[in-house]
Coordinates of C-alpha atoms in Angstrom, one line a residue:
Chain A
X1 CA 122.5 121.3 98.2
X2 CA 121.1 119.5 94.8
X3 CA 119.4 115.7 94.9
X4 CA 119.5 112.8 92.3
X5 CA 118.6 109.5 92.5
X6 CA 121.6 106.7 91.8
X7 CA 121.8 105.9 88.7
X8 CA 119.8 102.1 90.7
X9 CA 116.9 103.9 91.3
X10 CA 116.2 105.9 88.4
X11 CA 116.2 102.7 86.9
X12 CA 113.9 101.2 89.2
X13 CA 111.5 104.5 88.7
X14 CA 111.2 104.3 85.8
X15 CA 110.2 100.4 86.0
X16 CA 107.5 102.2 88.0
X17 CA 106.1 103.8 85.7
X18 CA 105.7 101.5 82.9
X19 CA 103.0 100.4 85.7
X20 CA 100.3 103.4 85.3
X21 CA 98.2 104.5 83.0
X22 CA 99.3 107.6 84.3
X23 CA 102.9 108.4 85.4
X24 CA 101.7 110.0 88.5
X25 CA 100.5 107.0 89.9
X26 CA 104.1 107.3 90.4
X27 CA 104.3 110.0 92.7
X28 CA 104.5 108.7 96.1
X29 CA 106.2 106.0 94.8
X30 CA 109.1 107.8 93.8
X31 CA 109.1 109.7 97.3
X32 CA 109.4 106.0 99.0
X33 CA 112.5 105.7 97.0
X34 CA 114.1 109.8 97.5
X35 CA 113.5 109.3 100.9
X36 CA 115.4 105.7 100.9
X37 CA 117.9 107.3 99.7
X38 CA 118.0 110.9 101.3
X39 CA 116.1 110.4 104.8
X40 CA 113.7 112.5 104.2
X41 CA 112.0 115.1 101.2
X42 CA 114.1 118.1 100.8
X43 CA 112.5 120.7 98.9
X44 CA 115.2 119.6 96.0
X45 CA 113.6 116.3 96.3
X46 CA 110.4 117.6 95.3
X47 CA 111.7 120.2 92.4
X48 CA 113.8 117.2 91.3
X49 CA 110.5 114.8 91.4
X50 CA 108.0 116.5 89.9
X51 CA 110.1 116.9 86.9
X52 CA 111.3 113.6 87.0
X53 CA 106.9 113.1 87.0
X54 CA 105.7 115.8 84.8
X55 CA 103.8 117.5 87.9
X56 CA 103.3 121.0 89.3
X57 CA 105.7 121.0 93.0
X58 CA 103.1 122.0 94.6
X59 CA 100.6 119.4 94.3
X60 CA 104.5 117.1 95.1
X61 CA 104.5 119.7 98.2
X62 CA 101.0 118.8 99.1
X63 CA 101.1 115.4 99.2
X64 CA 104.2 115.5 101.1
X65 CA 102.8 116.9 103.5
X66 CA 99.4 115.3 103.1
X67 CA 101.3 112.0 104.0
X68 CA 102.6 111.0 107.9
X69 CA 105.2 109.0 106.9
X70 CA 107.1 111.7 105.0
X71 CA 110.1 113.6 106.9
X72 CA 110.5 117.1 105.8
X73 CA 113.3 117.3 107.5
X74 CA 116.5 114.5 109.1
X75 CA 115.3 111.9 111.3
X76 CA 118.0 110.5 114.1
X77 CA 119.4 107.7 113.1
X78 CA 117.2 105.2 114.0
X79 CA 113.3 106.3 114.1
X80 CA 110.6 105.3 116.6
X81 CA 107.0 105.3 116.2
X82 CA 105.0 104.4 119.0
X83 CA 100.8 104.0 118.5
X84 CA 99.3 105.8 120.7
X85 CA 95.4 103.9 120.0
X86 CA 93.1 102.5 121.6
X87 CA 94.2 99.1 121.4
X88 CA 98.2 100.0 122.7
X89 CA 96.9 103.3 125.2
X90 CA 94.3 100.6 127.3
X91 CA 98.3 98.8 127.8
X92 CA 100.5 101.5 128.6
X93 CA 101.5 103.1 126.5
X94 CA 101.7 106.0 127.8
X95 CA 104.4 104.8 130.6
X96 CA 106.6 104.0 127.4
X97 CA 106.1 107.2 126.1
X98 CA 107.2 109.0 129.6
X99 CA 110.0 106.5 129.2
X100 CA 110.8 107.1 125.8
X101 CA 111.2 111.2 126.3
X102 CA 113.8 110.1 129.4
X103 CA 116.1 107.4 127.7
X104 CA 116.7 109.2 124.7
X105 CA 116.9 112.9 126.2
X106 CA 114.1 113.4 123.3
X107 CA 110.9 114.3 123.7
X108 CA 109.1 114.0 120.3
X109 CA 109.0 115.4 117.0
X110 CA 113.1 115.8 118.0
X111 CA 116.1 113.6 118.0
X112 CA 118.7 112.6 120.4
X113 CA 121.9 114.5 120.8
X114 CA 124.1 111.9 119.4
X115 CA 122.0 111.6 116.1
X116 CA 120.8 108.0 116.7
X117 CA 116.7 108.2 117.8
X118 CA 113.9 109.9 117.6
X119 CA 111.0 108.9 118.3
X120 CA 106.8 110.3 117.8
X121 CA 103.6 109.4 118.8
X122 CA 101.7 107.5 115.2
X123 CA 97.7 106.5 115.2
X124 CA 97.4 102.1 114.7
X125 CA 100.0 100.4 113.8
X126 CA 97.5 97.6 112.8
X127 CA 99.6 95.0 115.5
X128 CA 97.3 95.1 119.0
X129 CA 97.3 91.7 119.9
X130 CA 101.3 92.7 121.6
X131 CA 99.5 95.9 122.3
X132 CA 101.5 97.9 123.4
X133 CA 103.4 98.7 120.2
X134 CA 106.6 100.4 118.3
X135 CA 107.6 100.6 115.7
X136 CA 111.9 101.5 115.3
X137 CA 113.0 101.3 111.7
X138 CA 110.8 98.8 109.7
X139 CA 110.8 96.2 112.7
X140 CA 107.6 95.8 115.3
X141 CA 108.4 95.5 118.9
X142 CA 104.8 94.7 121.2
X143 CA 104.3 93.6 124.9
X144 CA 106.2 96.3 125.2
X145 CA 107.1 96.8 129.1
X146 CA 109.8 99.7 130.0
X147 CA 112.5 97.2 130.8
X148 CA 112.0 95.9 127.3
X149 CA 112.2 98.8 125.6
X150 CA 115.5 99.6 127.4
X151 CA 116.9 96.8 125.8
X152 CA 115.1 96.7 122.2
X153 CA 117.1 100.7 122.6
X154 CA 120.1 98.7 124.3
X155 CA 120.7 96.3 120.8
X156 CA 120.8 99.1 118.2
X157 CA 123.8 98.9 117.3
X158 CA 125.6 101.7 115.2
Chain B
X1 CA 81.6 75.2 117.6
X2 CA 83.4 73.4 115.8
X3 CA 87.1 75.3 115.6
X4 CA 86.2 75.4 111.6
X5 CA 90.3 77.3 110.2
X6 CA 89.6 78.6 106.5
X7 CA 91.6 81.1 106.7
X8 CA 94.2 80.5 109.3
X9 CA 95.3 76.9 109.0
X10 CA 98.6 78.6 108.0
X11 CA 98.6 81.2 110.2
X12 CA 103.0 80.8 112.6
X13 CA 103.7 78.2 110.0
X14 CA 106.5 79.4 108.1
X15 CA 106.8 77.0 105.4
X16 CA 103.0 77.8 103.4
X17 CA 105.1 81.4 102.4
X18 CA 107.1 78.4 100.2
X19 CA 105.4 78.2 96.9
X20 CA 105.9 75.1 96.4
X21 CA 104.6 73.8 99.6
X22 CA 101.6 76.0 99.2
X23 CA 100.9 74.5 96.1
X24 CA 101.9 70.9 98.0
X25 CA 99.2 71.6 100.3
X26 CA 96.2 72.4 97.7
X27 CA 97.4 75.6 96.3
X28 CA 96.0 77.4 93.6
X29 CA 93.8 74.1 93.4
X30 CA 90.9 76.7 93.6
X31 CA 92.8 79.0 91.0
X32 CA 93.2 76.0 88.9
X33 CA 89.8 75.2 89.2
X34 CA 87.9 78.4 87.6
X35 CA 90.5 79.1 84.9
X36 CA 90.1 74.9 83.1
X37 CA 87.0 74.3 85.0
X38 CA 84.9 77.0 85.3
X39 CA 83.5 80.3 83.3
X40 CA 83.6 82.9 84.7
X41 CA 80.2 83.5 84.7
X42 CA 80.3 80.3 86.8
X43 CA 82.4 82.0 89.3
X44 CA 80.8 85.0 89.9
X45 CA 77.1 82.7 90.6
X46 CA 79.6 80.8 92.9
X47 CA 81.0 83.5 94.7
X48 CA 77.1 85.3 95.3
X49 CA 75.6 81.9 96.5
X50 CA 78.5 81.4 99.4
X51 CA 77.4 85.2 100.7
X52 CA 81.1 85.9 101.2
X53 CA 80.8 90.4 102.4
X54 CA 83.0 92.7 102.1
X55 CA 85.4 91.8 104.9
X56 CA 87.7 95.5 105.3
X57 CA 84.6 96.8 106.9
X58 CA 81.4 98.0 104.8
X59 CA 80.0 94.4 104.6
X60 CA 79.0 94.6 101.1
X61 CA 78.4 91.6 99.4
X62 CA 80.6 90.4 97.0
X63 CA 80.3 88.3 94.1
X64 CA 77.3 91.9 93.8
X65 CA 80.0 93.4 93.8
X66 CA 81.4 92.6 91.2
X67 CA 78.8 92.2 89.4
X68 CA 78.8 96.1 89.0
X69 CA 81.7 95.9 86.3
X70 CA 80.6 96.3 83.2
X71 CA 81.4 92.9 81.1
X72 CA 82.4 94.6 78.5
X73 CA 84.7 97.6 78.4
X74 CA 87.2 99.8 75.8
X75 CA 88.8 100.8 78.7
X76 CA 91.2 98.0 80.5
X77 CA 89.5 96.6 84.0
X78 CA 92.0 96.8 87.0
X79 CA 91.9 94.8 90.8
X80 CA 92.9 97.1 94.0
X81 CA 93.2 95.4 97.1
X82 CA 92.9 97.1 99.9
X83 CA 95.6 95.9 102.2
X84 CA 95.6 99.2 103.4
X85 CA 94.1 98.5 107.6
X86 CA 94.4 101.0 109.7
X87 CA 90.4 100.8 111.1
X88 CA 92.4 101.5 114.9
X89 CA 91.6 97.8 117.0
X90 CA 92.2 95.9 113.4
X91 CA 94.8 93.4 112.4
X92 CA 94.6 91.2 110.3
X93 CA 95.0 91.8 107.0
X94 CA 98.7 91.8 108.5
X95 CA 98.4 88.2 109.6
X96 CA 97.1 86.7 106.1
X97 CA 100.2 89.4 104.0
X98 CA 102.3 88.2 106.5
X99 CA 102.0 84.2 107.1
X100 CA 99.7 83.0 103.8
X101 CA 100.9 85.7 101.0
X102 CA 100.4 83.3 98.6
X103 CA 96.2 82.5 99.3
X104 CA 95.7 86.5 99.1
X105 CA 97.5 86.0 95.6
X106 CA 95.2 82.7 94.3
X107 CA 92.0 85.0 95.6
X108 CA 92.6 87.8 93.9
X109 CA 93.5 85.0 90.0
X110 CA 90.3 84.1 90.7
X111 CA 89.1 87.8 91.1
X112 CA 90.5 88.6 88.7
X113 CA 89.0 85.6 86.5
X114 CA 85.4 86.2 87.2
X115 CA 84.9 89.9 86.0
X116 CA 88.0 89.8 83.4
X117 CA 90.7 91.4 84.9
X118 CA 94.5 91.5 83.5
X119 CA 96.0 94.5 85.8
X120 CA 95.5 94.3 89.9
X121 CA 97.5 97.1 92.8
X122 CA 98.3 95.3 96.3
X123 CA 98.0 99.5 98.3
X124 CA 99.5 98.3 101.4
X125 CA 100.0 100.4 103.9
X126 CA 104.3 102.3 104.3
X127 CA 103.9 100.9 107.9
X128 CA 103.8 97.3 106.6
X129 CA 107.6 97.2 105.6
X130 CA 108.0 93.3 106.5
X131 CA 105.0 91.8 105.2
X132 CA 105.3 93.9 101.7
X133 CA 108.6 92.2 101.6
X134 CA 107.1 88.7 102.4
X135 CA 104.4 89.7 99.8
X136 CA 106.6 90.6 97.0
X137 CA 108.8 87.9 96.9
X138 CA 105.6 85.2 97.0
X139 CA 104.9 87.1 93.5
X140 CA 108.1 86.8 92.3
X141 CA 108.5 82.8 93.8
X142 CA 104.9 82.8 91.5
X143 CA 105.9 84.9 88.7
X144 CA 109.3 82.3 87.6
X145 CA 106.8 79.0 88.7
X146 CA 104.2 80.8 86.0
X147 CA 101.1 80.1 88.1
X148 CA 101.9 85.4 87.5
X149 CA 102.1 86.4 84.2
X150 CA 101.4 86.0 80.2
X151 CA 100.4 82.2 80.8
X152 CA 98.8 81.7 84.0
X153 CA 99.2 78.2 84.9
X154 CA 100.1 77.0 81.7
X155 CA 96.9 78.6 80.7
X156 CA 95.7 80.7 78.0
X157 CA 94.9 84.3 80.9
X158 CA 97.9 87.2 81.1
X159 CA 97.6 88.2 84.8
X160 CA 100.2 91.1 86.3
X161 CA 100.1 92.5 89.7
X162 CA 101.6 94.7 91.7
X163 CA 103.0 96.0 94.9
X164 CA 101.9 99.8 95.8
X165 CA 103.4 101.3 99.0
X166 CA 100.9 104.2 101.2
X167 CA 103.1 106.6 102.4
X168 CA 100.4 107.1 106.1
X169 CA 97.1 108.2 106.3
X170 CA 93.9 106.4 107.8
X171 CA 91.7 107.5 105.0
X172 CA 93.4 106.2 102.3
X173 CA 91.5 103.4 103.5
X174 CA 88.2 104.5 102.7
X175 CA 88.2 103.4 98.5
X176 CA 88.2 106.3 96.7
X177 CA 90.7 107.9 98.5
X178 CA 92.7 104.8 98.1
X179 CA 92.5 105.3 94.0
X180 CA 93.2 108.8 95.0
X181 CA 96.2 107.9 95.9
X182 CA 97.3 105.0 93.9
X183 CA 97.0 108.1 91.1
X184 CA 99.4 109.5 93.2
X185 CA 97.3 112.2 95.2
X186 CA 96.4 112.7 98.4
X187 CA 93.7 110.6 99.2
X188 CA 90.3 112.9 99.2
X189 CA 87.6 110.3 98.7
X190 CA 85.6 111.3 95.2
X191 CA 81.8 112.5 94.8
X192 CA 79.8 109.2 93.8
X193 CA 78.5 108.4 91.5
X194 CA 80.5 107.4 89.1
X195 CA 81.1 104.7 91.7
X196 CA 84.5 102.4 91.2
X197 CA 82.8 99.8 88.8
X198 CA 82.0 102.3 86.1
X199 CA 84.7 104.7 86.8
X200 CA 87.6 103.1 89.2
X201 CA 91.5 103.9 88.6
X202 CA 92.6 106.0 86.0
X203 CA 88.8 106.3 85.4
X204 CA 88.4 103.2 84.0
X205 CA 86.3 99.6 85.5
X206 CA 87.8 98.1 88.6
X207 CA 86.7 96.0 91.2
X208 CA 88.3 96.9 95.2
X209 CA 88.8 93.7 97.8
X210 CA 89.8 93.8 100.9
X211 CA 92.8 91.5 101.3
X212 CA 90.3 89.1 104.0
X213 CA 87.5 89.7 101.5
X214 CA 89.8 87.9 99.0
X215 CA 91.8 85.5 100.8
X216 CA 88.6 83.6 101.6
X217 CA 87.7 82.8 97.0
X218 CA 90.3 79.3 97.1
X219 CA 88.8 77.9 99.3
X220 CA 84.8 79.0 98.0
X221 CA 86.0 77.7 95.0
X222 CA 87.5 74.3 95.9
X223 CA 84.2 73.9 98.2
X224 CA 81.4 75.3 96.9
X225 CA 79.5 79.0 97.7
X226 CA 77.1 76.6 99.0
X227 CA 79.0 74.6 101.4
X228 CA 80.5 78.3 102.5
X229 CA 77.5 80.2 103.2
X230 CA 76.4 77.0 106.1
X231 CA 78.8 77.6 107.9
X232 CA 78.5 81.1 108.5
X233 CA 75.3 82.7 109.9
X234 CA 72.5 83.6 107.1
X235 CA 73.5 85.8 104.9
X236 CA 76.8 86.6 106.4
X237 CA 78.3 83.7 105.2
X238 CA 81.6 81.7 106.3
X239 CA 84.1 83.0 108.9
X240 CA 86.2 86.3 110.3
X241 CA 89.0 86.9 111.2
X242 CA 88.5 88.7 114.6
X243 CA 91.0 90.9 115.9
X244 CA 90.4 90.5 120.0
X245 CA 92.2 93.9 121.9
X246 CA 92.0 95.5 124.7
X247 CA 92.3 94.1 129.1
X248 CA 91.4 91.0 127.3
X249 CA 94.3 88.3 128.7
X250 CA 94.6 87.1 125.6
X251 CA 94.1 89.3 122.6
X252 CA 95.4 87.2 119.2
X253 CA 93.5 86.9 116.1
X254 CA 90.6 84.3 116.4
X255 CA 88.7 82.6 112.9
X256 CA 85.3 81.6 114.1
X257 CA 82.1 81.0 112.2
X258 CA 80.1 84.5 111.7
X259 CA 77.6 85.1 114.0
X260 CA 80.0 83.4 117.0
X261 CA 78.6 85.5 120.6
X262 CA 81.2 87.7 121.7
X263 CA 80.4 86.3 124.9
X264 CA 82.5 83.7 123.7
X265 CA 85.1 85.0 121.6
X266 CA 85.8 87.6 124.5
X267 CA 85.9 84.7 127.7
X268 CA 86.3 81.2 125.1
X269 CA 89.0 82.4 123.1
X270 CA 90.6 85.2 125.0
X271 CA 91.3 83.9 128.1
X272 CA 88.6 86.9 129.5
X273 CA 89.7 90.0 131.0
X274 CA 93.0 90.4 132.7
X275 CA 92.9 90.1 135.9
X276 CA 89.4 88.8 135.7
X277 CA 88.7 92.2 136.5
X278 CA 84.9 93.1 135.6
X279 CA 84.1 94.1 131.8
X280 CA 82.9 97.2 131.3
X281 CA 82.6 97.9 127.8
X282 CA 83.8 96.8 124.3
X283 CA 84.4 98.1 121.0
X284 CA 82.8 95.7 118.6
X285 CA 84.1 96.7 114.9
X286 CA 87.0 99.0 115.2
X287 CA 87.0 102.9 117.0
X288 CA 85.0 103.6 113.9
X289 CA 81.6 101.8 115.5
X290 CA 79.8 102.3 118.0
X291 CA 81.1 100.7 122.0
X292 CA 79.1 98.5 123.9
X293 CA 78.4 97.7 127.2
X294 CA 79.3 94.5 128.7
X295 CA 75.6 93.2 129.2
X296 CA 75.2 93.2 125.4
X297 CA 77.8 90.4 124.3
X298 CA 75.7 88.0 123.7
X299 CA 75.0 90.4 120.1
X300 CA 76.0 87.3 118.3
X301 CA 79.5 88.8 116.2
X302 CA 78.0 88.7 112.6
X303 CA 76.6 92.1 110.5
X304 CA 72.5 92.2 110.7
X305 CA 72.8 91.5 114.1
X306 CA 74.8 94.7 114.5
X307 CA 73.0 96.9 113.1
X308 CA 70.1 96.0 114.1
X309 CA 72.4 96.7 117.6
X310 CA 73.1 100.3 116.5
X311 CA 76.8 99.6 115.9
X312 CA 78.2 97.5 113.2
X313 CA 80.6 94.1 112.6
X314 CA 82.7 96.8 110.4
X315 CA 86.5 95.2 110.3
X316 CA 86.0 92.6 112.4
X317 CA 87.8 94.2 115.5
X318 CA 87.6 93.5 118.3
X319 CA 88.2 96.0 121.6
X320 CA 87.6 94.4 125.1
X321 CA 88.1 97.0 127.9
X322 CA 87.7 96.8 132.1
X323 CA 85.7 98.4 135.2
X324 CA 89.2 100.5 135.5
X325 CA 89.2 102.0 131.5
X326 CA 87.7 106.0 132.2
X327 CA 85.4 106.6 129.3
X328 CA 86.5 110.0 128.8
X329 CA 89.7 109.7 128.5
X330 CA 89.5 106.4 126.5
X331 CA 86.6 109.1 124.3
X332 CA 89.5 111.5 124.1
X333 CA 91.4 108.6 122.5
X334 CA 89.8 108.6 119.2
X335 CA 88.3 111.3 119.0
X336 CA 92.2 112.3 118.8
X337 CA 92.9 110.3 116.2
X338 CA 90.1 111.0 114.0
X339 CA 90.6 114.7 114.9
X340 CA 94.4 114.1 113.5
X341 CA 93.1 111.5 110.2
X342 CA 90.2 113.6 109.2
X343 CA 91.7 114.4 105.7
X344 CA 90.5 118.4 105.4
X345 CA 87.8 118.0 102.6
X346 CA 84.7 118.2 103.9
X347 CA 84.3 121.4 106.0
X348 CA 81.7 119.4 109.1
X349 CA 84.3 116.7 109.1
X350 CA 87.6 119.1 109.4
X351 CA 85.8 121.3 111.9
X352 CA 83.5 118.7 113.7
X353 CA 86.7 115.7 114.7
X354 CA 88.5 119.3 116.2
X355 CA 85.7 120.1 118.1
X356 CA 85.1 117.4 119.1
X357 CA 88.6 116.4 120.1
X358 CA 88.1 120.2 122.1
X359 CA 85.1 118.8 124.3
X360 CA 86.4 115.9 125.2
X361 CA 89.6 117.1 125.9
X362 CA 88.6 119.6 127.9
X363 CA 86.5 117.4 130.5
X364 CA 89.2 114.9 131.0
X365 CA 91.8 118.1 131.8
X366 CA 88.5 118.7 134.4
X367 CA 87.9 122.3 132.3
X368 CA 84.5 121.7 131.3
X369 CA 81.7 124.5 130.1
X370 CA 77.9 123.9 131.6
X371 CA 77.4 122.8 128.0
X372 CA 79.5 120.6 127.0
X373 CA 77.6 117.3 126.9
X374 CA 74.7 118.8 125.2
X375 CA 77.2 120.7 122.6
X376 CA 78.9 117.2 121.8
X377 CA 76.3 116.0 121.5
X378 CA 74.7 118.7 118.4
X379 CA 78.8 118.6 117.4
X380 CA 78.3 114.8 116.0
X381 CA 74.7 115.0 115.3
X382 CA 75.5 118.4 112.5
X383 CA 78.6 116.0 111.3
X384 CA 76.2 112.8 109.6
X385 CA 75.3 111.8 106.8
X386 CA 76.5 115.6 105.6
X387 CA 80.6 114.9 104.0
X388 CA 81.6 113.2 100.9
X389 CA 82.9 109.8 102.9
X390 CA 81.7 107.8 105.9
X391 CA 85.1 108.8 108.9
X392 CA 82.9 111.4 109.2
X393 CA 79.9 109.7 110.6
X394 CA 82.6 107.1 112.1
X395 CA 83.5 109.8 114.1
X396 CA 80.2 110.8 115.4
X397 CA 78.5 107.7 116.0
X398 CA 80.6 106.2 119.3
X399 CA 81.3 110.4 120.1
X400 CA 77.4 109.3 120.6
X401 CA 77.2 105.7 121.7
X402 CA 79.6 106.6 124.3
X403 CA 77.3 109.4 126.4
X404 CA 74.2 107.1 125.6
X405 CA 75.7 104.2 127.2
X406 CA 78.2 105.2 130.2
X407 CA 76.8 108.8 130.6
X408 CA 77.1 109.3 134.5
X409 CA 81.0 109.0 133.8
X410 CA 80.4 111.8 131.2
X411 CA 78.0 114.0 133.8
X412 CA 80.3 113.2 136.8
X413 CA 83.5 114.9 134.4
X414 CA 81.6 117.8 133.1
X415 CA 79.4 118.2 137.2
X416 CA 82.6 118.0 139.3
X417 CA 85.9 117.9 137.0
X418 CA 87.0 114.8 138.0
X419 CA 86.5 111.1 137.1
X420 CA 85.2 109.2 139.7
X421 CA 86.6 106.1 138.2
X422 CA 90.4 107.4 138.8
X423 CA 88.3 108.2 142.6
X424 CA 86.8 105.1 142.9
X425 CA 90.4 103.1 142.0
X426 CA 92.3 105.6 143.9
X427 CA 89.7 105.2 147.2
X428 CA 89.7 101.2 147.0
X429 CA 91.2 99.2 150.7
X430 CA 94.9 97.6 149.6
X431 CA 93.1 94.2 149.6
X432 CA 90.2 94.8 147.1
X433 CA 93.0 96.3 144.5
X434 CA 95.7 93.3 145.1
X435 CA 92.7 90.9 144.6
X436 CA 92.7 92.6 140.9

């Protein structure tokens, strides 16, 4: 399946490239844009972005595999990142982990059967004051209990 | 001590994001004073006099850092703002970005004027989607009002600022890895010299400062460097945003003068320990900082005092642990983190972080080998000072401090292949348990 940016995203990228002295510096923004559009970084995306920015494909692949936010396969329609680091662990993140496992019927890194959710454990998200916390898509939710997570999941409509 | 709010007065105040509100409340006056009344040299001198130190974690004097950048340069100079907050236990920059974005932008203007910079990048961690949106809105407003752009505040001074989103990597908070990442590469720290002040972003002279550090500048300029220095403790100017988390009643960000005792932060501002349990241990500056035992909490929270105690103030992330926390398990959480985040460039760190996690996990799971404790110390010892960046040391130092200060727990795990903390909790009488 070939990939290319929407005309709108292509314009965005061209604007971004102009910010830097070196074209390659736009690589992370370019990949972020592609992931927003497709949902993950496929090998075709790597080829396409490499061509646009004049970067060897292997270098693009190196970057994609280095950073944790790049997904190499489709995730659920909504993706959950549960913090597992010290402050969240002290406040019971393991119990939330158990709850996600059980309520979504999907293990870490898997997609729920209805395709709606996927989840993973991540390192500190910089919100320890509301530990234990998680990120659902773009938003942070904290002071979690099993009941609260249930509520959060219920409020996701699509 | 009186409450001094230099950075946090607008936290929780949604209207402060509005540029007009910010300007009506004295905002951009520091930048205006610089542009119209002070020479760049005078601004640098004020910052040197303020004793402001880098609040990302290293604590290097900010004014002095700026002086390393050559004044005359054929190449352009850059400011890079480190907003890649990722040190576990730290969440202060997120508050500034969320509640007071104009204070950061104003601080950036002051820095750029002082050093002669016309292009700045804010490298923000990819997970901070909402803070980045707020920041971009603030920037758009500042451009529209002529605060930023070709003629900042009407003065013949150009400044362009761009937001650059990261993609998830703790190591990119290390400044040279951040530069690599900003150039579109994986975040592998660079060998120094050359230092970023000489050859940084795109091999051009570069200042890299933390969000909190820059946000202090407007007040320093308005009130004077000496005034700021007097707020803090000797050689540690001003206030700091302390991030308190863990088993405390009121976790949160507390702005306190440098030198405030750790005990005051935990027991007065944080309300003490949850369920009034006893305090067992405190990590004083993000998980890279060696752990302190409960009896050490009278230490003043400033860079020099914590170094004297064999730890560090680091990022200001204070994590308090109560009597029911198994220190072997806690170390496993931390060691897993460093093994996950080691970038893989240097052998001692790549291999060492993996071994530390493996051995601590064996201790946790009751699978310890007889030589595991000495081995842990040996592996940690081989990781200190042997890598390009400080991540290796940051992974090793907590291991040493945990083993040193909570040795009996580790010995118990090693000898009995069980956890004494768990056993004590299980055998406590129901009455005693309900009291805690």
